[in-house]
Amino acid sequence: MLARAVLYTLNKKARSKGFGISRCLVIVNDLKEGKFLRRLVNSPELGYNIFGYIALNGLPEKLEPSFKIEDLSNIVNKDRIDTIIIYDEKIDGFASLNNELLRNGLSNLSEICEEKNIKLKLVSPETESILRFAYIRDIGGIPLYIPSRKKITRLRNFTKRAFDLLATPLLMILLSPLYILTVIAIMIEDGLPVLYKQKRALISGKGEFDFYKFRSMIKGAENMQAELYNRNKTSGGLFLLEDDPRITKVGKIIRRFSIDELPQLMNVIKGEMSLVGPRPLSLSDLNNIAPENRLGGFYKLRANAKPGVTGLWQISGRRTVSFKEMVLLDLYYIENQSFALDLEILFETIPVVLFGRGAY
């Protein structure tokens, strides 16, 4: 953290002298007051030279030059923009902005930026859920989040896989008594099968794999999901009930302490999952995510990393975290993944599991 603080101070001084400045287009979807824009304009140390503004619903103050959304294609193709900053009071607004782009014959904004090598930054008061882990600059007290497609090196993939193959067998040996006790408890209460198997999406949504858990619900629980859907406690691609009547007595215990997740170590050995990564979703969940929860299409980027047994979502509150917050946490992990971050997440998983935080 000290090294980051020193680097931030050096960058701030360099930018105040005109070095490392990024040519920036600001897109405003919903802005109730101008604090954010004033901070952006009056703070050269942030490193932005404002090329212009696009406002879908009008600016609270007169700022020039201003453009229309129809001008965006020409701007990104001809005007050598380095960065696009999107501001919205609500994360949901990124979806409406993306719909506006599509209505004007433009592609998904994240795809445009990737093609043109333009940095895309989302700014919203609602991105505060990732501040615990992210060293993120703020603009006028509003956190700034960068959901770009960071290229992962072969060395990074190799070291991550090597660690998975070394650590996972050791974990399985250490936890083998817990495996045995769980199997016996499930069989005594509700018989076979002991394992629950469900199809989940592979990395980048390229096919499916069998996702393993210890069975924590009664037999035939999936057939009851439709009649319980109106009690769903979350949104997006998740289905969670606070007092799910399908959960067995043993199931309540193993779910509270995440013991039901232990069979996923087999998925790690098979190379379908990693110890750390975004939570795997089923393909049907991915395809049926409500438009208001898609963050303008950015939610799809979470599929760019191999799914994990644990991750930022699990150590940030698990079932108390909204779907949108989960997506932001996963995107932050993808953008900043490293061996050190993986170790931090693994160590922070221990108290979360031991004390059953965020579980039901």
Short mmCIF file of C-alpha atoms in Angstrom, two decimals:
data_model
loop_
_atom_site.label_atom_id
_atom_site.label_comp_id
_atom_site.label_asym_id
_atom_site.label_seq_id
_atom_site.Cartn_x
_atom_site.Cartn_y
_atom_site.Cartn_z
CA MET A 1 0.00 0.00 0.00
CA LEU A 2 2.93 2.34 0.74
CA ALA A 3 4.39 1.70 -2.72
CA ARG A 4 1.02 2.47 -4.31
CA ALA A 5 0.72 5.70 -2.33
CA VAL A 6 4.21 6.81 -3.43
CA LEU A 7 3.43 5.96 -7.06
CA TYR A 8 0.15 7.88 -6.87
CA THR A 9 1.95 10.96 -5.48
CA LEU A 10 4.58 10.83 -8.24
CA ASN A 11 1.90 10.45 -10.92
CA LYS A 12 -0.05 13.37 -9.48
CA LYS A 13 3.01 15.65 -9.63
CA ALA A 14 3.87 14.55 -13.17
CA ARG A 15 0.33 15.17 -14.43
CA SER A 16 0.16 18.60 -12.81
CA LYS A 17 3.17 19.48 -15.00
CA GLY A 18 1.53 18.14 -18.17
CA PHE A 19 3.04 14.65 -18.34
CA GLY A 20 0.96 11.50 -18.82
CA ILE A 21 -2.19 13.38 -19.84
CA SER A 22 -4.99 11.37 -21.45
CA ARG A 23 -7.26 12.87 -24.14
CA CYS A 24 -10.70 12.17 -22.77
CA LEU A 25 -14.32 12.15 -23.94
CA VAL A 26 -16.91 12.37 -21.16
CA ILE A 27 -20.32 10.74 -21.67
CA VAL A 28 -22.97 11.75 -19.14
CA ASN A 29 -26.09 9.63 -18.93
CA ASP A 30 -27.66 11.02 -15.77
CA LEU A 31 -26.11 13.83 -13.73
CA LYS A 32 -28.18 15.63 -11.11
CA GLU A 33 -25.47 18.12 -10.15
CA GLY A 34 -22.14 19.23 -11.54
CA LYS A 35 -19.72 18.30 -8.74
CA PHE A 36 -18.25 15.44 -10.75
CA LEU A 37 -17.67 17.51 -13.90
CA ARG A 38 -16.22 20.48 -12.00
CA ARG A 39 -13.76 18.17 -10.27
CA LEU A 40 -12.81 16.58 -13.57
CA VAL A 41 -12.27 19.91 -15.34
CA ASN A 42 -10.46 21.67 -12.49
CA SER A 43 -8.05 18.90 -11.50
CA PRO A 44 -5.22 18.46 -14.02
CA GLU A 45 -3.48 16.11 -11.58
CA LEU A 46 -6.12 13.50 -12.47
CA GLY A 47 -4.48 13.30 -15.87
CA TYR A 48 -7.36 14.18 -18.22
CA ASN A 49 -7.48 16.67 -21.07
CA ILE A 50 -11.20 16.94 -21.84
CA PHE A 51 -11.84 16.70 -25.57
CA GLY A 52 -15.59 17.16 -25.21
CA TYR A 53 -18.87 16.00 -23.71
CA ILE A 54 -21.85 13.92 -24.76
CA ALA A 55 -24.95 14.31 -22.58
CA LEU A 56 -28.00 12.10 -23.11
CA ASN A 57 -30.20 14.03 -20.68
CA GLY A 58 -28.57 17.44 -20.63
CA LEU A 59 -25.72 18.92 -18.59
CA PRO A 60 -26.38 20.79 -15.33
CA GLU A 61 -23.91 23.46 -16.44
CA LYS A 62 -22.70 24.79 -19.80
CA LEU A 63 -19.63 22.91 -20.96
CA GLU A 64 -18.05 23.02 -24.39
CA PRO A 65 -17.49 21.44 -26.77
CA SER A 66 -20.54 19.24 -26.56
CA PHE A 67 -21.52 16.53 -29.04
CA LYS A 68 -24.47 14.27 -29.78
CA ILE A 69 -24.45 10.52 -29.30
CA GLU A 70 -24.57 10.19 -33.08
CA ASP A 71 -21.11 11.81 -33.20
CA LEU A 72 -19.47 9.10 -31.13
CA SER A 73 -18.50 6.90 -34.07
CA ASN A 74 -16.68 9.76 -35.82
CA ILE A 75 -14.98 10.81 -32.58
CA VAL A 76 -13.53 7.38 -31.81
CA ASN A 77 -12.50 6.82 -35.43
CA LYS A 78 -10.95 10.21 -36.23
CA ASP A 79 -10.11 12.20 -33.11
CA ARG A 80 -7.48 10.06 -31.35
CA ILE A 81 -9.31 9.69 -28.07
CA ASP A 82 -7.33 7.90 -25.34
CA THR A 83 -10.08 7.52 -22.75
CA ILE A 84 -13.86 7.53 -22.51
CA ILE A 85 -15.37 8.24 -19.09
CA ILE A 86 -19.03 7.43 -18.55
CA TYR A 87 -20.85 8.93 -15.59
CA ASP A 88 -24.22 7.81 -14.28
CA GLU A 89 -25.90 8.20 -10.90
CA LYS A 90 -26.97 4.55 -11.12
CA ILE A 91 -25.08 1.56 -12.45
CA ASP A 92 -28.29 0.58 -14.27
CA GLY A 93 -27.81 3.63 -16.48
CA PHE A 94 -24.94 1.98 -18.32
CA ALA A 95 -27.48 -0.41 -19.82
CA SER A 96 -29.69 2.43 -21.09
CA LEU A 97 -26.62 4.15 -22.52
CA ASN A 98 -25.67 1.00 -24.38
CA ASN A 99 -29.21 0.71 -25.75
CA GLU A 100 -28.92 4.31 -26.99
CA LEU A 101 -25.72 3.38 -28.84
CA LEU A 102 -27.42 0.40 -30.46
CA ARG A 103 -30.35 2.58 -31.56
CA ASN A 104 -27.83 4.80 -33.34
CA GLY A 105 -26.24 1.90 -35.20
CA LEU A 106 -23.20 1.61 -32.92
CA SER A 107 -21.77 -1.55 -31.42
CA ASN A 108 -21.40 -2.37 -27.76
CA LEU A 109 -19.23 0.40 -26.32
CA SER A 110 -16.84 -2.02 -24.63
CA GLU A 111 -16.20 -3.66 -28.02
CA ILE A 112 -15.62 -0.28 -29.68
CA CYS A 113 -13.06 0.66 -27.05
CA GLU A 114 -11.28 -2.67 -27.28
CA GLU A 115 -11.02 -2.39 -31.06
CA LYS A 116 -9.70 1.19 -30.92
CA ASN A 117 -7.45 0.62 -27.87
CA ILE A 118 -9.41 3.24 -25.89
CA LYS A 119 -9.58 3.00 -22.11
CA LEU A 120 -13.14 2.81 -20.85
CA LYS A 121 -13.93 4.03 -17.33
CA LEU A 122 -17.24 3.89 -15.52
CA VAL A 123 -17.98 6.38 -12.75
CA SER A 124 -20.92 6.01 -10.40
CA PRO A 125 -21.61 6.41 -6.68
CA GLU A 126 -22.80 2.78 -6.81
CA THR A 127 -19.31 1.39 -7.55
CA GLU A 128 -18.33 1.83 -3.90
CA SER A 129 -18.72 -1.91 -3.25
CA ILE A 130 -15.29 -2.60 -4.75
CA LEU A 131 -13.39 0.13 -2.90
CA ARG A 132 -12.27 -2.26 -0.15
CA PHE A 133 -10.06 -4.07 -2.63
CA ALA A 134 -9.39 -1.51 -5.31
CA TYR A 135 -6.85 1.30 -5.21
CA ILE A 136 -9.13 3.53 -7.25
CA ARG A 137 -8.84 7.23 -7.87
CA ASP A 138 -11.98 9.20 -7.22
CA ILE A 139 -13.38 12.21 -9.02
CA GLY A 140 -15.20 14.59 -6.73
CA GLY A 141 -15.47 11.86 -4.12
CA ILE A 142 -17.01 9.47 -6.65
CA PRO A 143 -15.14 6.19 -7.25
CA LEU A 144 -13.85 5.49 -10.72
CA TYR A 145 -13.82 1.94 -12.05
CA ILE A 146 -12.02 0.55 -15.11
CA PRO A 147 -13.59 -2.56 -16.71
CA SER A 148 -11.09 -3.08 -19.53
CA ARG A 149 -10.05 -6.39 -21.03
CA LYS A 150 -6.62 -6.86 -19.53
CA LYS A 151 -4.54 -9.38 -21.42
CA ILE A 152 -3.43 -12.26 -19.21
CA THR A 153 0.06 -13.58 -20.01
CA ARG A 154 0.89 -17.25 -20.53
CA LEU A 155 3.16 -17.06 -17.49
CA ARG A 156 0.24 -15.86 -15.36
CA ASN A 157 -1.94 -18.73 -16.61
CA PHE A 158 0.88 -21.23 -16.01
CA THR A 159 1.60 -20.08 -12.45
CA LYS A 160 -2.12 -19.99 -11.58
CA ARG A 161 -2.63 -23.53 -12.89
CA ALA A 162 0.55 -24.78 -11.19
CA PHE A 163 -0.61 -23.36 -7.86
CA ASP A 164 -4.04 -24.96 -8.30
CA LEU A 165 -2.46 -28.37 -8.96
CA LEU A 166 -0.12 -28.09 -5.98
CA ALA A 167 -2.54 -26.63 -3.43
CA THR A 168 -5.74 -28.50 -4.29
CA PRO A 169 -4.56 -32.08 -3.54
CA LEU A 170 -3.13 -30.86 -0.22
CA LEU A 171 -6.46 -29.24 0.65
CA MET A 172 -8.34 -32.42 -0.25
CA ILE A 173 -6.06 -34.50 2.00
CA LEU A 174 -6.35 -32.06 4.91
CA LEU A 175 -10.12 -31.87 4.55
CA SER A 176 -10.69 -35.60 3.95
CA PRO A 177 -12.16 -36.18 7.47
CA LEU A 178 -14.71 -33.43 6.73
CA TYR A 179 -15.54 -35.08 3.39
CA ILE A 180 -16.21 -38.40 5.14
CA LEU A 181 -18.35 -36.88 7.91
CA THR A 182 -20.41 -34.90 5.38
CA VAL A 183 -21.04 -37.96 3.23
CA ILE A 184 -22.19 -39.98 6.26
CA ALA A 185 -24.44 -37.15 7.53
CA ILE A 186 -26.16 -36.69 4.15
CA MET A 187 -26.72 -40.44 3.76
CA ILE A 188 -28.19 -40.78 7.26
CA GLU A 189 -30.65 -37.91 6.78
CA ASP A 190 -31.71 -38.27 3.15
CA GLY A 191 -29.88 -41.18 1.55
CA LEU A 192 -28.18 -41.14 -1.85
CA PRO A 193 -27.08 -39.34 -3.95
CA VAL A 194 -24.51 -37.47 -1.86
CA LEU A 195 -23.31 -35.19 -4.65
CA TYR A 196 -25.33 -32.61 -6.57
CA LYS A 197 -24.30 -32.00 -10.16
CA GLN A 198 -25.27 -28.99 -12.28
CA LYS A 199 -24.15 -27.64 -15.66
CA ARG A 200 -22.15 -24.39 -15.44
CA ALA A 201 -20.48 -22.22 -18.09
CA LEU A 202 -16.80 -22.70 -18.93
CA ILE A 203 -14.44 -19.73 -19.36
CA SER A 204 -15.73 -17.33 -22.06
CA GLY A 205 -19.00 -19.29 -22.10
CA LYS A 206 -17.41 -21.94 -24.37
CA GLY A 207 -19.50 -24.93 -23.40
CA GLU A 208 -20.47 -26.33 -20.03
CA PHE A 209 -18.99 -28.52 -17.33
CA ASP A 210 -20.39 -30.60 -14.48
CA PHE A 211 -20.24 -28.44 -11.35
CA TYR A 212 -20.11 -30.49 -8.13
CA LYS A 213 -21.50 -29.75 -4.66
CA PHE A 214 -22.51 -31.82 -1.68
CA ARG A 215 -26.29 -32.18 -1.88
CA SER A 216 -27.88 -29.79 0.62
CA MET A 217 -31.48 -29.96 -0.60
CA ILE A 218 -34.17 -32.60 -0.72
CA LYS A 219 -34.43 -34.80 -3.80
CA GLY A 220 -36.29 -33.13 -6.66
CA ALA A 221 -35.58 -29.63 -5.33
CA GLU A 222 -35.07 -28.17 -8.82
CA ASN A 223 -38.64 -29.09 -9.76
CA MET A 224 -39.88 -26.77 -6.98
CA GLN A 225 -37.89 -23.72 -8.08
CA ALA A 226 -40.59 -22.23 -10.34
CA GLU A 227 -43.18 -22.06 -7.55
CA LEU A 228 -40.65 -20.43 -5.20
CA TYR A 229 -39.33 -17.88 -7.67
CA ASN A 230 -41.40 -14.98 -6.29
CA ARG A 231 -39.47 -15.33 -3.02
CA ASN A 232 -36.10 -14.84 -4.71
CA LYS A 233 -33.87 -12.59 -2.55
CA THR A 234 -31.62 -11.36 -5.33
CA SER A 235 -31.74 -10.37 -8.98
CA GLY A 236 -29.76 -10.90 -12.13
CA GLY A 237 -28.52 -14.42 -12.76
CA LEU A 238 -28.88 -15.65 -9.17
CA PHE A 239 -31.69 -17.53 -7.44
CA LEU A 240 -31.39 -17.37 -3.64
CA LEU A 241 -33.93 -17.79 -0.86
CA GLU A 242 -33.28 -16.74 2.72
CA ASP A 243 -35.42 -19.54 4.19
CA ASP A 244 -35.45 -22.11 1.41
CA PRO A 245 -37.85 -24.93 2.42
CA ARG A 246 -35.96 -27.36 0.18
CA ILE A 247 -32.80 -27.28 2.32
CA THR A 248 -32.27 -30.26 4.63
CA LYS A 249 -31.05 -30.02 8.25
CA VAL A 250 -27.58 -31.17 7.23
CA GLY A 251 -27.81 -28.84 4.25
CA LYS A 252 -28.27 -25.80 6.47
CA ILE A 253 -25.05 -26.60 8.31
CA ILE A 254 -22.88 -27.38 5.29
CA ARG A 255 -24.18 -24.35 3.38
CA ARG A 256 -23.54 -21.99 6.30
CA PHE A 257 -19.89 -23.02 6.46
CA SER A 258 -19.49 -23.59 2.68
CA ILE A 259 -18.77 -27.29 3.21
CA ASP A 260 -21.14 -28.00 0.33
CA GLU A 261 -18.62 -26.32 -2.00
CA LEU A 262 -15.74 -28.73 -1.22
CA PRO A 263 -16.44 -31.17 -4.11
CA GLN A 264 -15.56 -28.31 -6.49
CA LEU A 265 -11.93 -29.09 -5.70
CA MET A 266 -12.46 -31.96 -8.16
CA ASN A 267 -13.41 -29.36 -10.78
CA VAL A 268 -10.13 -27.58 -10.04
CA ILE A 269 -8.11 -30.78 -10.53
CA LYS A 270 -9.90 -31.35 -13.86
CA GLY A 271 -8.98 -27.82 -15.01
CA GLU A 272 -12.58 -26.61 -15.29
CA MET A 273 -12.24 -24.22 -12.36
CA SER A 274 -9.52 -22.48 -10.38
CA LEU A 275 -9.25 -22.02 -6.63
CA VAL A 276 -9.88 -18.29 -7.13
CA GLY A 277 -12.05 -16.68 -9.80
CA PRO A 278 -15.56 -15.43 -10.65
CA ARG A 279 -18.49 -17.53 -9.50
CA PRO A 280 -19.55 -19.85 -12.37
CA LEU A 281 -23.08 -19.32 -13.67
CA SER A 282 -25.17 -21.66 -15.77
CA LEU A 283 -25.54 -20.79 -19.47
CA SER A 284 -29.29 -20.38 -18.96
CA ASP A 285 -28.64 -17.87 -16.16
CA LEU A 286 -26.17 -15.97 -18.34
CA ASN A 287 -28.62 -15.79 -21.22
CA ASN A 288 -31.61 -14.83 -19.05
CA ILE A 289 -30.05 -11.99 -17.06
CA ALA A 290 -32.50 -9.10 -17.02
CA PRO A 291 -31.45 -6.09 -19.17
CA GLU A 292 -31.34 -3.78 -16.14
CA ASN A 293 -28.70 -6.05 -14.58
CA ARG A 294 -26.41 -6.29 -17.60
CA LEU A 295 -24.46 -3.07 -16.95
CA GLY A 296 -24.59 -2.24 -20.63
CA GLY A 297 -23.09 -5.60 -21.57
CA PHE A 298 -20.10 -5.30 -19.25
CA TYR A 299 -21.34 -8.24 -17.16
CA LYS A 300 -20.22 -10.55 -19.99
CA LEU A 301 -16.58 -9.66 -19.36
CA ARG A 302 -16.67 -11.67 -16.11
CA ALA A 303 -16.62 -14.79 -18.30
CA ASN A 304 -13.08 -13.88 -19.44
CA ALA A 305 -11.58 -15.61 -16.39
CA LYS A 306 -11.73 -19.24 -15.34
CA PRO A 307 -14.46 -19.66 -12.70
CA GLY A 308 -13.31 -20.13 -9.12
CA VAL A 309 -14.26 -21.93 -5.92
CA THR A 310 -13.82 -18.66 -4.04
CA GLY A 311 -13.48 -15.02 -5.09
CA LEU A 312 -14.11 -11.41 -4.15
CA TRP A 313 -17.87 -12.00 -4.09
CA GLN A 314 -17.57 -14.76 -1.50
CA ILE A 315 -15.41 -12.72 0.89
CA SER A 316 -17.49 -9.55 0.44
CA GLY A 317 -20.75 -10.80 1.88
CA ARG A 318 -21.72 -13.66 -0.42
CA ARG A 319 -25.53 -13.79 -0.50
CA THR A 320 -25.86 -10.28 0.93
CA VAL A 321 -24.15 -8.88 -2.19
CA SER A 322 -26.39 -7.86 -5.11
CA PHE A 323 -25.92 -9.31 -8.57
CA LYS A 324 -24.61 -5.98 -9.89
CA GLU A 325 -22.10 -5.74 -7.06
CA MET A 326 -21.01 -9.31 -7.75
CA VAL A 327 -20.36 -8.45 -11.39
CA LEU A 328 -18.32 -5.37 -10.42
CA LEU A 329 -16.26 -7.40 -7.95
CA ASP A 330 -15.61 -10.05 -10.57
CA LEU A 331 -14.64 -7.45 -13.18
CA TYR A 332 -12.25 -5.88 -10.70
CA TYR A 333 -10.67 -9.29 -10.07
CA ILE A 334 -10.26 -9.94 -13.80
CA GLU A 335 -8.64 -6.53 -14.31
CA ASN A 336 -6.28 -6.89 -11.35
CA GLN A 337 -5.75 -10.63 -10.95
CA SER A 338 -2.35 -11.65 -9.65
CA PHE A 339 -0.81 -14.36 -7.51
CA ALA A 340 -0.72 -11.94 -4.55
CA LEU A 341 -4.44 -11.10 -4.94
CA ASP A 342 -5.28 -14.81 -5.16
CA LEU A 343 -3.42 -15.47 -1.91
CA GLU A 344 -5.19 -12.54 -0.23
CA ILE A 345 -8.59 -13.88 -1.29
CA LEU A 346 -7.74 -17.41 -0.14
CA PHE A 347 -6.61 -16.22 3.29
CA GLU A 348 -9.67 -13.97 3.69
CA THR A 349 -11.90 -16.90 2.74
CA ILE A 350 -10.87 -18.74 5.93
CA PRO A 351 -12.62 -16.44 8.48
CA VAL A 352 -15.60 -16.00 6.14
CA VAL A 353 -16.09 -19.78 6.07
CA LEU A 354 -15.34 -20.36 9.77
CA PHE A 355 -17.86 -17.73 10.90
CA GLY A 356 -20.43 -18.36 8.16
CA ARG A 357 -20.49 -14.71 7.06
CA GLY A 358 -23.11 -13.80 4.46
CA ALA A 359 -24.47 -17.34 4.28
CA TYR A 360 -28.04 -18.66 4.43
#
